[in-house]
C-alpha angles and dihedrals in degrees: 000000000000143000133199118211108208150118140036089077135323109330093205089067089070103107094219098046094122091052090049092051090049093051092052091044093050089051089054091245116149112235131214125184131198112198141157086236098231094117100037092113093060099073146030118252105193088125096055122102095194141354128200117199114210120217141160141197090265094061124078135207097240118177094261093051091044091053091052092051095046091050093049097047096042094047094045106045092154090069121091100231125200141164127228109196125186110218117211128208086264102046120209094230094183093056093043090052090049093050093051092046091048090051091050094048094047096041098244115183092234149332115230112206106192130181116249106266092216094055106017094143089067099046116100110197091176087065089055092048091050092050093051093049094044087056091049094245115153106240097179090115093051123106109197107207117184123184097208095128108032116180118240123198120334128114110325117183100176090111089070090057105031119022115179126231109203128212090263089056095250117139117229128188092238142343090268095060 
C-alpha cells in the first residue's frame, strides 16, 4: 500500500527517480521520501504523499538551500512536509529555531528533533525545548526524541511491517541488518 524511498545515499540522485515515483503512483501506492533536500528543486512531487527533510546541527540554512526548500514546499502543497533534525551535544540553537519557524510558516506536519545516535548521552533536548520557548517560538509541531534508553536485543518485529530493499535489490529484515 505504501513505499518509503530513503537511505544508502541521497535518493534524488537516482537518475530515474521521476519514473520510479510515477510507477508507484500509477499502481496507487502511497509514496514517502526521505531526502537531504538539496535537490528538491530539480523535480516535481505531485505524486508524493509525504517528504521528510533530514538535517543536522552541522548544516546551515544558507540562501541557496532556503530557496530550494521554499520552491519545493510552495509548488507542492499536496505533500505532507516534515523535518528530521539530528541534535548534537552542542546544539545549533539558531538553526533549530529557524527550522521550527520555517515549519510553522509553511505548515509542515512536524519537526522531529532527535538526539545524535553516536553521542545521545550528551544531548539535552530539554535545553533545546527551553530555548525555543524562551524565544517565543511555537514548538507544538516539534517531536522531541531522545535516545537515552535505546533497546538492545529482544524481540523485534519491525521486519514484518517494514522490510528494506537495498540498492543492490536485496531484501533485508530492517535497516539495522
